[in-house]
Short mmCIF file of C-alpha atoms in Angstrom, two decimals:
data_model
loop_
_atom_site.label_atom_id
_atom_site.label_comp_id
_atom_site.label_asym_id
_atom_site.label_seq_id
_atom_site.Cartn_x
_atom_site.Cartn_y
_atom_site.Cartn_z
CA UNK A 1 -43.54 -23.24 -1.11
CA UNK A 2 -41.26 -21.63 1.49
CA UNK A 3 -37.85 -22.73 2.74
CA UNK A 4 -38.89 -22.84 6.40
CA UNK A 5 -41.62 -25.37 5.57
CA UNK A 6 -38.94 -27.76 4.31
CA UNK A 7 -37.05 -27.42 7.59
CA UNK A 8 -40.27 -28.01 9.54
CA UNK A 9 -40.99 -31.15 7.51
CA UNK A 10 -37.57 -32.65 8.18
CA UNK A 11 -37.79 -31.71 11.87
CA UNK A 12 -40.94 -33.82 12.02
CA UNK A 13 -39.99 -36.68 9.70
CA UNK A 14 -36.29 -37.17 10.50
CA UNK A 15 -35.72 -35.15 13.69
CA UNK A 16 -32.52 -36.95 14.71
CA UNK A 17 -30.78 -36.56 11.36
CA UNK A 18 -27.77 -34.26 11.60
CA UNK A 19 -28.47 -31.07 9.70
CA UNK A 20 -25.36 -29.08 10.49
CA UNK A 21 -21.83 -29.79 11.68
CA UNK A 22 -19.67 -26.88 12.75
CA UNK A 23 -16.50 -27.63 14.70
CA UNK A 24 -17.52 -29.74 17.69
CA UNK A 25 -21.20 -28.80 17.36
CA UNK A 26 -23.62 -31.22 15.70
CA UNK A 27 -27.15 -29.90 15.27
CA UNK A 28 -30.01 -32.15 14.18
CA UNK A 29 -33.09 -31.03 12.28
CA UNK A 30 -35.31 -30.93 15.38
CA UNK A 31 -32.92 -28.68 17.29
CA UNK A 32 -32.24 -26.43 14.31
CA UNK A 33 -35.95 -25.92 13.79
CA UNK A 34 -36.57 -25.24 17.48
CA UNK A 35 -33.76 -22.65 17.65
CA UNK A 36 -34.90 -20.91 14.47
CA UNK A 37 -38.49 -20.89 15.77
CA UNK A 38 -37.44 -19.32 19.07
CA UNK A 39 -35.40 -16.62 17.32
CA UNK A 40 -38.29 -15.93 14.96
CA UNK A 41 -40.54 -15.51 18.00
CA UNK A 42 -38.13 -13.07 19.59
CA UNK A 43 -37.84 -11.04 16.39
CA UNK A 44 -41.62 -11.07 15.96
CA UNK A 45 -42.02 -9.57 19.43
CA UNK A 46 -39.64 -6.81 18.32
CA UNK A 47 -41.96 -6.06 15.41
CA UNK A 48 -40.09 -7.86 12.61
CA UNK A 49 -42.46 -9.22 9.97
CA UNK A 50 -42.98 -9.92 6.26
CA UNK A 51 -40.80 -7.85 3.96
CA UNK A 52 -38.53 -6.53 6.72
CA UNK A 53 -34.81 -6.94 6.07
CA UNK A 54 -32.50 -8.79 8.47
CA UNK A 55 -28.83 -8.12 7.80
CA UNK A 56 -26.51 -10.98 8.79
CA UNK A 57 -22.87 -9.93 9.21
CA UNK A 58 -21.69 -13.16 10.79
CA UNK A 59 -18.79 -15.49 10.13
CA UNK A 60 -19.52 -19.14 9.40
CA UNK A 61 -21.35 -20.41 12.48
CA UNK A 62 -24.47 -22.27 13.56
CA UNK A 63 -26.15 -18.96 14.44
CA UNK A 64 -25.90 -17.83 10.81
CA UNK A 65 -28.13 -20.73 9.77
CA UNK A 66 -30.53 -20.25 12.69
CA UNK A 67 -31.10 -16.59 11.80
CA UNK A 68 -31.53 -17.49 8.13
CA UNK A 69 -34.45 -19.82 8.82
CA UNK A 70 -35.90 -17.60 11.55
CA UNK A 71 -36.22 -14.86 8.95
CA UNK A 72 -37.86 -17.25 6.48
CA UNK A 73 -40.41 -18.21 9.16
CA UNK A 74 -41.43 -14.55 9.46
CA UNK A 75 -41.45 -13.81 5.75
CA UNK A 76 -38.55 -11.43 6.37
CA UNK A 77 -35.71 -10.95 3.88
CA UNK A 78 -32.15 -11.99 4.76
CA UNK A 79 -29.28 -9.77 3.65
CA UNK A 80 -26.09 -11.86 4.06
CA UNK A 81 -22.89 -9.78 4.11
CA UNK A 82 -19.42 -11.28 3.97
CA UNK A 83 -17.43 -10.44 7.11
CA UNK A 84 -14.34 -9.92 4.95
CA UNK A 85 -15.93 -6.66 3.88
CA UNK A 86 -14.94 -3.55 5.80
CA UNK A 87 -16.99 -1.52 8.26
CA UNK A 88 -17.41 1.17 5.61
CA UNK A 89 -18.77 -1.38 3.17
CA UNK A 90 -21.11 -2.76 5.81
CA UNK A 91 -22.41 0.75 6.43
CA UNK A 92 -23.31 0.99 2.74
CA UNK A 93 -25.30 -2.26 2.87
CA UNK A 94 -27.14 -1.08 6.00
CA UNK A 95 -27.95 2.27 4.41
CA UNK A 96 -29.07 0.61 1.18
CA UNK A 97 -31.17 -2.23 2.60
CA UNK A 98 -32.52 -0.44 5.71
CA UNK A 99 -32.72 -3.58 7.88
CA UNK A 100 -34.87 -3.92 10.99
CA UNK A 101 -32.27 -6.15 12.64
CA UNK A 102 -28.49 -6.48 12.33
CA UNK A 103 -26.63 -9.58 13.51
CA UNK A 104 -22.89 -9.42 14.21
CA UNK A 105 -20.29 -11.43 16.12
CA UNK A 106 -18.58 -9.89 19.13
CA UNK A 107 -15.20 -10.54 17.48
CA UNK A 108 -16.12 -7.95 14.84
CA UNK A 109 -17.18 -5.24 17.31
CA UNK A 110 -13.83 -3.43 17.56
CA UNK A 111 -13.83 -2.92 13.81
CA UNK A 112 -17.43 -1.72 13.81
CA UNK A 113 -17.33 0.54 16.86
CA UNK A 114 -16.58 3.70 14.87
CA UNK A 115 -19.56 3.31 12.53
CA UNK A 116 -22.05 2.05 15.14
CA UNK A 117 -23.19 5.57 16.03
CA UNK A 118 -24.02 6.23 12.38
CA UNK A 119 -26.17 3.10 12.12
CA UNK A 120 -29.29 4.08 14.00
CA UNK A 121 -32.00 2.15 12.16
CA UNK A 122 -31.67 -1.56 12.98
CA UNK A 123 -31.58 -3.24 16.36
CA UNK A 124 -28.21 -4.92 16.91
CA UNK A 125 -27.91 -8.54 18.06
CA UNK A 126 -24.51 -9.89 19.07
CA UNK A 127 -23.35 -13.50 18.91
CA UNK A 128 -20.52 -14.38 21.30
CA UNK A 129 -19.38 -12.16 24.15
CA UNK A 130 -21.58 -9.33 25.50
CA UNK A 131 -21.25 -5.89 23.91
CA UNK A 132 -22.50 -2.96 26.03
CA UNK A 133 -25.68 -1.44 24.68
CA UNK A 134 -26.34 -4.27 22.23
CA UNK A 135 -28.77 -7.16 22.59
CA UNK A 136 -27.25 -10.58 23.28
CA UNK A 137 -28.17 -13.20 20.71
CA UNK A 138 -28.96 -15.68 23.46
CA UNK A 139 -31.80 -13.48 24.70
CA UNK A 140 -33.74 -14.30 21.54
CA UNK A 141 -33.66 -17.99 22.43
CA UNK A 142 -35.47 -17.45 25.73
CA UNK A 143 -38.79 -16.37 24.21
CA UNK A 144 -41.59 -18.85 24.84
CA UNK A 145 -43.42 -18.81 21.52
CA UNK A 146 -46.32 -21.13 20.79
CA UNK A 147 -47.31 -19.88 17.35
CA UNK A 148 -45.98 -17.47 14.77
CA UNK A 149 -48.30 -15.40 12.58
CA UNK A 150 -49.10 -16.85 9.16
CA UNK A 151 -47.01 -15.45 6.34
CA UNK A 152 -49.19 -14.19 3.45
CA UNK A 153 -48.95 -16.39 0.38
CA UNK A 154 -47.95 -13.35 -1.67
CA UNK A 155 -44.68 -13.00 0.28
CA UNK A 156 -42.02 -14.63 -1.88
CA UNK A 157 -38.86 -12.54 -1.43
CA UNK A 158 -36.45 -14.26 0.95
CA UNK A 159 -32.96 -12.82 0.33
CA UNK A 160 -31.15 -9.83 -1.06
CA UNK A 161 -27.78 -10.92 -2.44
CA UNK A 162 -25.49 -8.06 -3.35
CA UNK A 163 -23.43 -8.27 -6.49
CA UNK A 164 -19.69 -7.85 -6.05
CA UNK A 165 -19.54 -4.32 -7.40
CA UNK A 166 -16.19 -4.50 -9.23
CA UNK A 167 -17.00 -1.37 -11.23
CA UNK A 168 -19.43 0.50 -9.01
CA UNK A 169 -21.70 0.28 -6.01
CA UNK A 170 -23.05 -3.24 -5.34
CA UNK A 171 -26.65 -3.87 -6.37
CA UNK A 172 -28.99 -6.04 -4.32
CA UNK A 173 -30.51 -8.91 -6.30
CA UNK A 174 -33.90 -9.89 -4.84
CA UNK A 175 -34.02 -13.68 -4.56
CA UNK A 176 -37.30 -15.48 -3.95
CA UNK A 177 -38.06 -18.73 -2.15
CA UNK A 178 -38.92 -20.20 -5.54
CA UNK A 179 -35.49 -19.19 -6.88
CA UNK A 180 -33.75 -21.14 -4.11
CA UNK A 181 -36.02 -24.19 -4.14
CA UNK A 182 -36.15 -24.61 -7.93
CA UNK A 183 -32.39 -24.18 -8.29
CA UNK A 184 -30.88 -25.87 -5.24
CA UNK A 185 -33.53 -28.46 -4.45
CA UNK A 186 -34.97 -29.57 -7.78
CA UNK A 187 -32.59 -28.71 -10.63
CA UNK A 188 -29.30 -29.42 -8.85
CA UNK A 189 -30.57 -32.75 -7.55
CA UNK A 190 -31.65 -33.88 -11.01
CA UNK A 191 -28.71 -32.49 -12.97
CA UNK A 192 -25.97 -33.61 -10.57
CA UNK A 193 -27.49 -36.73 -9.05
CA UNK A 194 -27.21 -35.44 -5.47
CA UNK A 195 -29.69 -36.56 -2.82
CA UNK A 196 -30.45 -37.33 0.81
CA UNK A 197 -27.58 -39.79 1.12
CA UNK A 198 -25.02 -37.10 0.37
CA UNK A 199 -23.00 -35.12 2.90
CA UNK A 200 -21.88 -31.63 1.84
CA UNK A 201 -18.81 -29.61 2.79
CA UNK A 202 -18.81 -25.79 2.73
CA UNK A 203 -15.31 -24.34 2.43
CA UNK A 204 -16.22 -20.72 1.67
CA UNK A 205 -18.13 -18.06 3.66
CA UNK A 206 -21.84 -18.80 4.00
CA UNK A 207 -22.48 -15.24 2.86
CA UNK A 208 -20.73 -16.10 -0.42
CA UNK A 209 -22.89 -17.42 -3.27
CA UNK A 210 -20.95 -20.71 -3.38
CA UNK A 211 -21.23 -21.45 0.33
CA UNK A 212 -24.87 -20.41 0.50
CA UNK A 213 -25.73 -22.62 -2.47
CA UNK A 214 -24.21 -25.76 -0.91
CA UNK A 215 -25.95 -24.98 2.40
CA UNK A 216 -29.26 -24.74 0.56
CA UNK A 217 -28.56 -27.96 -1.38
CA UNK A 218 -28.15 -29.88 1.87
CA UNK A 219 -30.97 -28.35 3.92
CA UNK A 220 -33.49 -28.43 1.06
CA UNK A 221 -32.70 -32.13 0.59
CA UNK A 222 -32.85 -32.91 4.30
CA UNK A 223 -29.28 -34.12 4.55
CA UNK A 224 -26.08 -33.02 6.34
CA UNK A 225 -23.84 -30.05 5.66
CA UNK A 226 -20.43 -29.60 7.29
CA UNK A 227 -19.34 -25.96 7.50
CA UNK A 228 -15.73 -24.90 7.99
CA UNK A 229 -15.07 -21.84 10.14
CA UNK A 230 -12.40 -20.84 7.65
CA UNK A 231 -10.71 -22.77 4.90
CA UNK A 232 -7.55 -24.73 5.62
CA UNK A 233 -6.37 -27.50 3.25
CA UNK A 234 -5.35 -30.00 5.91
CA UNK A 235 -8.49 -29.36 7.97
CA UNK A 236 -10.64 -29.78 4.85
CA UNK A 237 -9.08 -33.16 4.07
CA UNK A 238 -9.53 -34.25 7.68
CA UNK A 239 -13.24 -33.33 7.52
CA UNK A 240 -13.72 -35.11 4.19
CA UNK A 241 -12.28 -38.26 5.72
CA UNK A 242 -13.94 -38.01 9.15
CA UNK A 243 -17.42 -36.96 8.04
CA UNK A 244 -17.38 -39.07 4.86
CA UNK A 245 -18.08 -36.02 2.72
CA UNK A 246 -19.54 -36.93 -0.68
CA UNK A 247 -20.07 -33.47 -2.20
CA UNK A 248 -17.98 -30.31 -2.01
CA UNK A 249 -18.22 -26.97 -3.79
CA UNK A 250 -15.00 -25.26 -4.80
CA UNK A 251 -13.81 -21.93 -6.09
CA UNK A 252 -10.47 -21.94 -7.97
CA UNK A 253 -8.47 -20.61 -5.00
CA UNK A 254 -9.70 -23.44 -2.77
CA UNK A 255 -8.90 -26.06 -5.42
CA UNK A 256 -5.37 -24.73 -5.89
CA UNK A 257 -4.74 -24.72 -2.14
CA UNK A 258 -6.13 -28.23 -1.76
CA UNK A 259 -4.16 -29.73 -4.63
CA UNK A 260 -0.83 -30.46 -2.84
CA UNK A 261 -2.60 -32.15 0.08
CA UNK A 262 -4.90 -34.09 -2.24
CA UNK A 263 -1.97 -35.34 -4.28
CA UNK A 264 -0.20 -36.51 -1.13
CA UNK A 265 -3.30 -38.09 0.45
CA UNK A 266 -5.80 -39.09 -2.24
CA UNK A 267 -6.98 -41.94 0.00
CA UNK A 268 -8.47 -39.40 2.40
CA UNK A 269 -10.87 -38.32 -0.36
CA UNK A 270 -12.25 -41.81 -1.07
CA UNK A 271 -15.78 -40.82 0.06
CA UNK A 272 -16.00 -37.95 -2.43
CA UNK A 273 -18.47 -38.40 -5.29
CA UNK A 274 -19.22 -34.85 -6.44
CA UNK A 275 -17.10 -31.74 -6.90
CA UNK A 276 -19.11 -28.67 -7.88
CA UNK A 277 -17.33 -25.77 -9.56
CA UNK A 278 -18.34 -22.65 -11.45
CA UNK A 279 -17.33 -23.09 -15.07
CA UNK A 280 -16.78 -19.48 -16.15
CA UNK A 281 -14.07 -18.84 -13.57
CA UNK A 282 -12.56 -22.28 -13.11
CA UNK A 283 -9.41 -22.80 -15.24
CA UNK A 284 -9.56 -25.76 -17.60
CA UNK A 285 -6.19 -27.08 -16.43
CA UNK A 286 -7.36 -27.14 -12.83
CA UNK A 287 -10.48 -29.12 -13.72
CA UNK A 288 -8.41 -31.66 -15.64
CA UNK A 289 -6.05 -32.10 -12.71
CA UNK A 290 -8.96 -32.74 -10.34
CA UNK A 291 -10.44 -35.38 -12.64
CA UNK A 292 -7.10 -37.13 -13.08
CA UNK A 293 -6.43 -37.04 -9.35
CA UNK A 294 -9.88 -38.30 -8.30
CA UNK A 295 -11.14 -40.52 -11.15
CA UNK A 296 -14.21 -41.75 -9.21
CA UNK A 297 -15.48 -38.23 -8.62
CA UNK A 298 -18.06 -36.56 -10.85
CA UNK A 299 -17.09 -32.99 -11.71
CA UNK A 300 -20.08 -30.68 -12.22
CA UNK A 301 -19.31 -27.28 -13.66
CA UNK A 302 -21.76 -24.56 -14.52
CA UNK A 303 -22.02 -20.94 -15.59
CA UNK A 304 -24.10 -18.90 -13.15
CA UNK A 305 -24.75 -15.41 -11.85
CA UNK A 306 -26.36 -14.09 -8.68
CA UNK A 307 -29.12 -12.53 -10.77
CA UNK A 308 -29.79 -15.53 -13.01
CA UNK A 309 -28.85 -18.73 -11.21
CA UNK A 310 -27.48 -21.53 -13.35
CA UNK A 311 -27.35 -20.58 -17.03
CA UNK A 312 -25.47 -23.56 -18.47
CA UNK A 313 -24.18 -26.95 -17.32
CA UNK A 314 -21.14 -28.93 -18.41
CA UNK A 315 -21.50 -32.61 -17.51
CA UNK A 316 -18.67 -34.72 -16.17
CA UNK A 317 -18.21 -36.63 -19.43
CA UNK A 318 -17.98 -33.32 -21.32
CA UNK A 319 -15.13 -31.91 -19.23
CA UNK A 320 -12.54 -33.20 -21.70
CA UNK A 321 -14.52 -33.16 -24.95
CA UNK A 322 -15.56 -29.52 -24.45
CA UNK A 323 -13.08 -28.40 -21.80
CA UNK A 324 -13.13 -24.71 -22.72
CA UNK A 325 -16.93 -24.50 -22.78
CA UNK A 326 -19.24 -23.64 -19.89
CA UNK A 327 -21.71 -26.19 -21.24
CA UNK A 328 -25.17 -26.15 -22.76
CA UNK A 329 -28.21 -24.31 -21.38
CA UNK A 330 -29.61 -25.60 -18.09
CA UNK A 331 -32.91 -27.43 -18.73
CA UNK A 332 -35.71 -24.90 -18.45
CA UNK A 333 -33.44 -21.91 -19.07
CA UNK A 334 -33.47 -20.06 -22.39
CA UNK A 335 -30.20 -18.54 -23.59
CA UNK A 336 -29.57 -16.29 -26.57
CA UNK A 337 -26.76 -14.06 -27.83
CA UNK A 338 -27.38 -10.55 -29.15
CA UNK A 339 -25.24 -7.95 -30.89
CA UNK A 340 -25.19 -4.27 -29.95
CA UNK A 341 -28.26 -3.65 -32.15
CA UNK A 342 -30.29 -6.31 -30.37
CA UNK A 343 -30.09 -8.87 -33.16
CA UNK A 344 -29.35 -12.57 -32.70
CA UNK A 345 -25.78 -13.40 -33.71
CA UNK A 346 -24.96 -16.38 -35.97
CA UNK A 347 -23.44 -19.56 -34.54
CA UNK A 348 -19.73 -19.05 -33.91
CA UNK A 349 -19.98 -15.27 -33.51
CA UNK A 350 -19.81 -13.36 -30.25
CA UNK A 351 -22.75 -11.59 -28.61
CA UNK A 352 -24.00 -10.63 -25.18
CA UNK A 353 -25.44 -13.55 -23.20
CA UNK A 354 -29.11 -13.17 -22.24
CA UNK A 355 -30.97 -15.71 -20.10
CA UNK A 356 -34.61 -16.26 -19.15
CA UNK A 357 -36.57 -18.84 -17.14
CA UNK A 358 -40.16 -17.70 -17.03
CA UNK A 359 -41.33 -14.69 -15.08
CA UNK A 360 -38.61 -13.06 -12.96
CA UNK A 361 -38.62 -14.48 -9.45
CA UNK A 362 -40.74 -17.50 -10.33
CA UNK A 363 -38.07 -20.02 -11.27
CA UNK A 364 -34.33 -19.31 -11.32
CA UNK A 365 -33.96 -15.64 -12.23
CA UNK A 366 -34.10 -12.86 -9.63
CA UNK A 367 -37.20 -10.72 -9.22
CA UNK A 368 -35.21 -7.52 -9.70
CA UNK A 369 -32.74 -5.18 -8.00
CA UNK A 370 -33.72 -3.84 -4.60
CA UNK A 371 -34.93 -0.23 -4.79
CA UNK A 372 -33.44 0.19 -8.28
CA UNK A 373 -36.38 0.19 -10.71
CA UNK A 374 -34.48 1.87 -13.54
CA UNK A 375 -31.55 -0.57 -13.26
CA UNK A 376 -34.00 -3.47 -13.11
CA UNK A 377 -35.73 -2.23 -16.25
CA UNK A 378 -32.40 -1.97 -18.09
CA UNK A 379 -31.29 -5.42 -16.97
CA UNK A 380 -34.54 -7.37 -17.39
CA UNK A 381 -36.38 -6.93 -20.69
CA UNK A 382 -39.38 -9.19 -21.36
CA UNK A 383 -37.99 -11.59 -18.76
CA UNK A 384 -34.58 -11.72 -20.45
CA UNK A 385 -31.71 -10.81 -18.15
CA UNK A 386 -28.79 -9.02 -19.79
CA UNK A 387 -25.79 -10.68 -18.14
CA UNK A 388 -23.08 -8.36 -19.46
CA UNK A 389 -21.08 -11.44 -20.46
CA UNK A 390 -19.96 -11.99 -24.03
CA UNK A 391 -20.15 -15.49 -25.47
CA UNK A 392 -20.47 -17.62 -28.58
CA UNK A 393 -22.26 -20.88 -29.36
CA UNK A 394 -20.72 -23.70 -31.37
CA UNK A 395 -22.65 -25.96 -33.76
CA UNK A 396 -23.51 -28.39 -30.94
CA UNK A 397 -25.03 -25.70 -28.73
CA UNK A 398 -22.11 -25.39 -26.30
CA UNK A 399 -21.55 -21.91 -24.93
CA UNK A 400 -18.12 -20.32 -24.62
CA UNK A 401 -17.84 -17.21 -22.44
CA UNK A 402 -15.17 -14.98 -23.89
CA UNK A 403 -15.34 -11.87 -21.69
CA UNK A 404 -17.36 -9.38 -19.72
CA UNK A 405 -18.89 -6.86 -22.12
CA UNK A 406 -17.37 -3.95 -20.23
CA UNK A 407 -13.92 -5.60 -20.24
CA UNK A 408 -13.73 -5.97 -24.02
CA UNK A 409 -10.93 -3.96 -25.64
CA UNK A 410 -11.57 -2.29 -28.99
CA UNK A 411 -8.22 -1.86 -30.71
CA UNK A 412 -7.77 -0.86 -34.33
CA UNK A 413 -11.38 -1.80 -35.06
CA UNK A 414 -10.93 -5.32 -33.62
CA UNK A 415 -12.78 -6.67 -30.60
CA UNK A 416 -10.28 -8.19 -28.17
CA UNK A 417 -11.65 -10.29 -25.34
CA UNK A 418 -9.45 -9.96 -22.31
CA UNK A 419 -10.33 -13.45 -21.09
CA UNK A 420 -8.84 -14.96 -24.25
CA UNK A 421 -5.57 -13.10 -23.69
CA UNK A 422 -5.57 -14.15 -20.02
CA UNK A 423 -6.03 -17.79 -21.00
CA UNK A 424 -3.02 -17.53 -23.30
CA UNK A 425 -0.96 -15.98 -20.52
CA UNK A 426 -1.85 -18.79 -18.10
CA UNK A 427 -0.29 -21.30 -20.49
CA UNK A 428 3.18 -19.96 -19.64
CA UNK A 429 4.74 -21.98 -16.79
CA UNK A 430 6.32 -18.91 -15.18
CA UNK A 431 3.03 -17.01 -14.84
CA UNK A 432 1.17 -17.64 -11.58
CA UNK A 433 -1.59 -15.08 -12.06
CA UNK A 434 -2.58 -12.58 -14.72
CA UNK A 435 -5.19 -10.01 -15.65
CA UNK A 436 -5.71 -7.99 -18.81
CA UNK A 437 -7.30 -4.55 -19.26
CA UNK A 438 -7.56 -1.94 -21.98
CA UNK A 439 -6.20 1.60 -21.90
CA UNK A 440 -6.58 4.51 -24.33
CA UNK A 441 -4.13 4.47 -27.26
CA UNK A 442 -3.57 7.38 -29.64
CA UNK A 443 -3.10 5.14 -32.66
CA UNK A 444 -5.45 2.22 -32.15
CA UNK A 445 -8.10 3.65 -29.83
CA UNK A 446 -7.27 1.17 -27.09
CA UNK A 447 -4.29 -1.01 -26.26
CA UNK A 448 -3.98 -4.25 -24.32
CA UNK A 449 -2.21 -4.14 -20.95
CA UNK A 450 -1.21 -7.31 -19.08
CA UNK A 451 -0.54 -7.49 -15.35
CA UNK A 452 1.60 -10.48 -14.43
CA UNK A 453 2.37 -12.21 -11.16
CA UNK A 454 5.45 -14.38 -11.65
CA UNK A 455 5.50 -17.85 -10.12
CA UNK A 456 7.90 -18.26 -7.21
CA UNK A 457 11.34 -19.36 -8.35
CA UNK A 458 10.72 -18.32 -11.96
CA UNK A 459 11.62 -15.30 -14.04
CA UNK A 460 10.17 -13.80 -17.20
CA UNK A 461 10.49 -10.49 -19.02
CA UNK A 462 7.96 -8.32 -20.82
CA UNK A 463 9.19 -9.25 -24.29
CA UNK A 464 8.91 -12.94 -23.49
CA UNK A 465 5.33 -12.40 -22.33
CA UNK A 466 4.45 -10.60 -25.56
CA UNK A 467 6.10 -13.25 -27.76
CA UNK A 468 4.39 -16.01 -25.81
CA UNK A 469 1.01 -14.45 -26.59
CA UNK A 470 1.93 -13.80 -30.23
CA UNK A 471 2.56 -17.54 -30.68
CA UNK A 472 -0.90 -18.46 -29.35
CA UNK A 473 -3.33 -15.73 -30.40
CA UNK A 474 -3.62 -13.22 -33.23
CA UNK A 475 -0.87 -10.62 -33.14
CA UNK A 476 -3.30 -7.72 -32.65
CA UNK A 477 -4.49 -9.36 -29.41
CA UNK A 478 -1.08 -9.52 -27.74
CA UNK A 479 -0.31 -7.08 -24.90
CA UNK A 480 1.28 -3.81 -25.89
CA UNK A 481 2.26 -3.09 -22.29
CA UNK A 482 3.27 -5.54 -19.55
CA UNK A 483 3.49 -4.73 -15.86
CA UNK A 484 4.65 -7.09 -13.15
CA UNK A 485 2.78 -7.10 -9.87
CA UNK A 486 3.12 -8.84 -6.51
CA UNK A 487 -0.61 -9.46 -6.06
CA UNK A 488 -3.60 -8.71 -8.23
CA UNK A 489 -6.20 -6.53 -6.47
CA UNK A 490 -9.36 -8.51 -5.71
CA UNK A 491 -12.57 -7.88 -3.84
CA UNK A 492 -13.77 -10.03 -0.94
CA UNK A 493 -15.29 -12.55 -3.35
CA UNK A 494 -12.03 -13.03 -5.23
CA UNK A 495 -12.98 -11.10 -8.36
CA UNK A 496 -10.19 -9.10 -9.96
CA UNK A 497 -10.68 -5.35 -9.59
CA UNK A 498 -10.01 -4.30 -13.16
CA UNK A 499 -11.00 -0.72 -12.45
CA UNK A 500 -8.03 -0.52 -10.07
CA UNK A 501 -5.75 -2.13 -12.63
CA UNK A 502 -6.78 0.39 -15.29
CA UNK A 503 -5.92 3.23 -12.89
CA UNK A 504 -2.56 1.60 -12.16
CA UNK A 505 -1.86 1.13 -15.85
CA UNK A 506 -2.65 4.75 -16.67
CA UNK A 507 -0.45 5.93 -13.80
CA UNK A 508 2.43 3.69 -14.87
CA UNK A 509 2.18 4.77 -18.48
CA UNK A 510 2.00 8.46 -17.53
CA UNK A 511 5.06 8.04 -15.29
CA UNK A 512 6.86 6.13 -18.01
CA UNK A 513 6.03 8.81 -20.56
CA UNK A 514 7.25 11.55 -18.24
#
């Protein structure tokens, strides 16, 4: 089963149903299919076929979706790249994925001009205003195509989604059509109760895992998705009210920004029935506030990774009874915890999270990393994907993610999970944001360092931070060093760059020691 066949079915069965809303544009399934088919024909005439990569460096727009399905029609592989990434980062993705075609928006051209000469492989297609020497996107729509070549049944790869690369170069996870359909069509519909009567809102970039997932939910189900050009709280509320949005996916930043407007205008959210959040990164307090504010809404949280898909689910009714958990394993997904020797850990003890759902690429787990056979072999063993996350199970089978394996601090022989310390820090009313890392320590091997962003209008000192932690977690887990910072460094996906924080901590400590 391929994603483009779903679009073709809806174009035939419910052609007038709105598939996509973007600004003033409303595109039904018939027109979306026709546009994607024309673009696929144009790309086919340029020699693009099964297995070729098509890199999409576009902001949220209708064209993004058209190119996505055009690629699927050809059996080509889409490489979505967030436009918040720099030209240098884009050049890396081009070099790594070796695409046959590269789609950009004319608004991005000035920032890409300097690297264009170094990108000689793909043919460039430009959405928006003309760019000298580059093919206009509209030219692809003029091809009169009657039939596209059949895609071999063996062609399953449909996307390469790059990991965020907080500690090194991003790796491209190969996602298959089955991965998308099983996860976003079948499992999500059953687990969350979403269906063809729902209307979805995308608040994040379509190239981001969250935005792409909600897009796939809607288009696999044959319903409507409303895509924001960029997130704005007031605009989001207006769309929820106007379009009668029933389902919205949120990352923590979006939820925090929406909260004041939601509190002032809860009536504008009366159509909402589902809020979908990622459980491992979504603060417990924020989830509770959402539930209290919108009591008729079902909150669905889950623990997922690009490479694995959904690992666990926490149902709405469990949000308070097991608020700190990321839930129990997703039906059909096996989860186990191993120690450093590869042995299963007892209930209540911490181990690395491994997940498996049949053969890689067949259900929810990726097929592997693009052009990285050694890394794939290290990550996937007998179908089990090593997530690099550390977690523990309780007696009822609920999973609690305590840290990334590489972020764990070993101090005085004790394992200290930075996430636990961060959660304690967030309980202080004067702390707006925080991150914890480990640094070398002559006495204990490693020491805990906390970076704190103070909430506007508040004040707090280092000693108060340390005492606050001492009162909530074991004394050996409290920060030894505290640094105050205006903004935590994050990548384009919002993940804290702990490598940068470690460098800053070492510099600060060296300066302090001098």
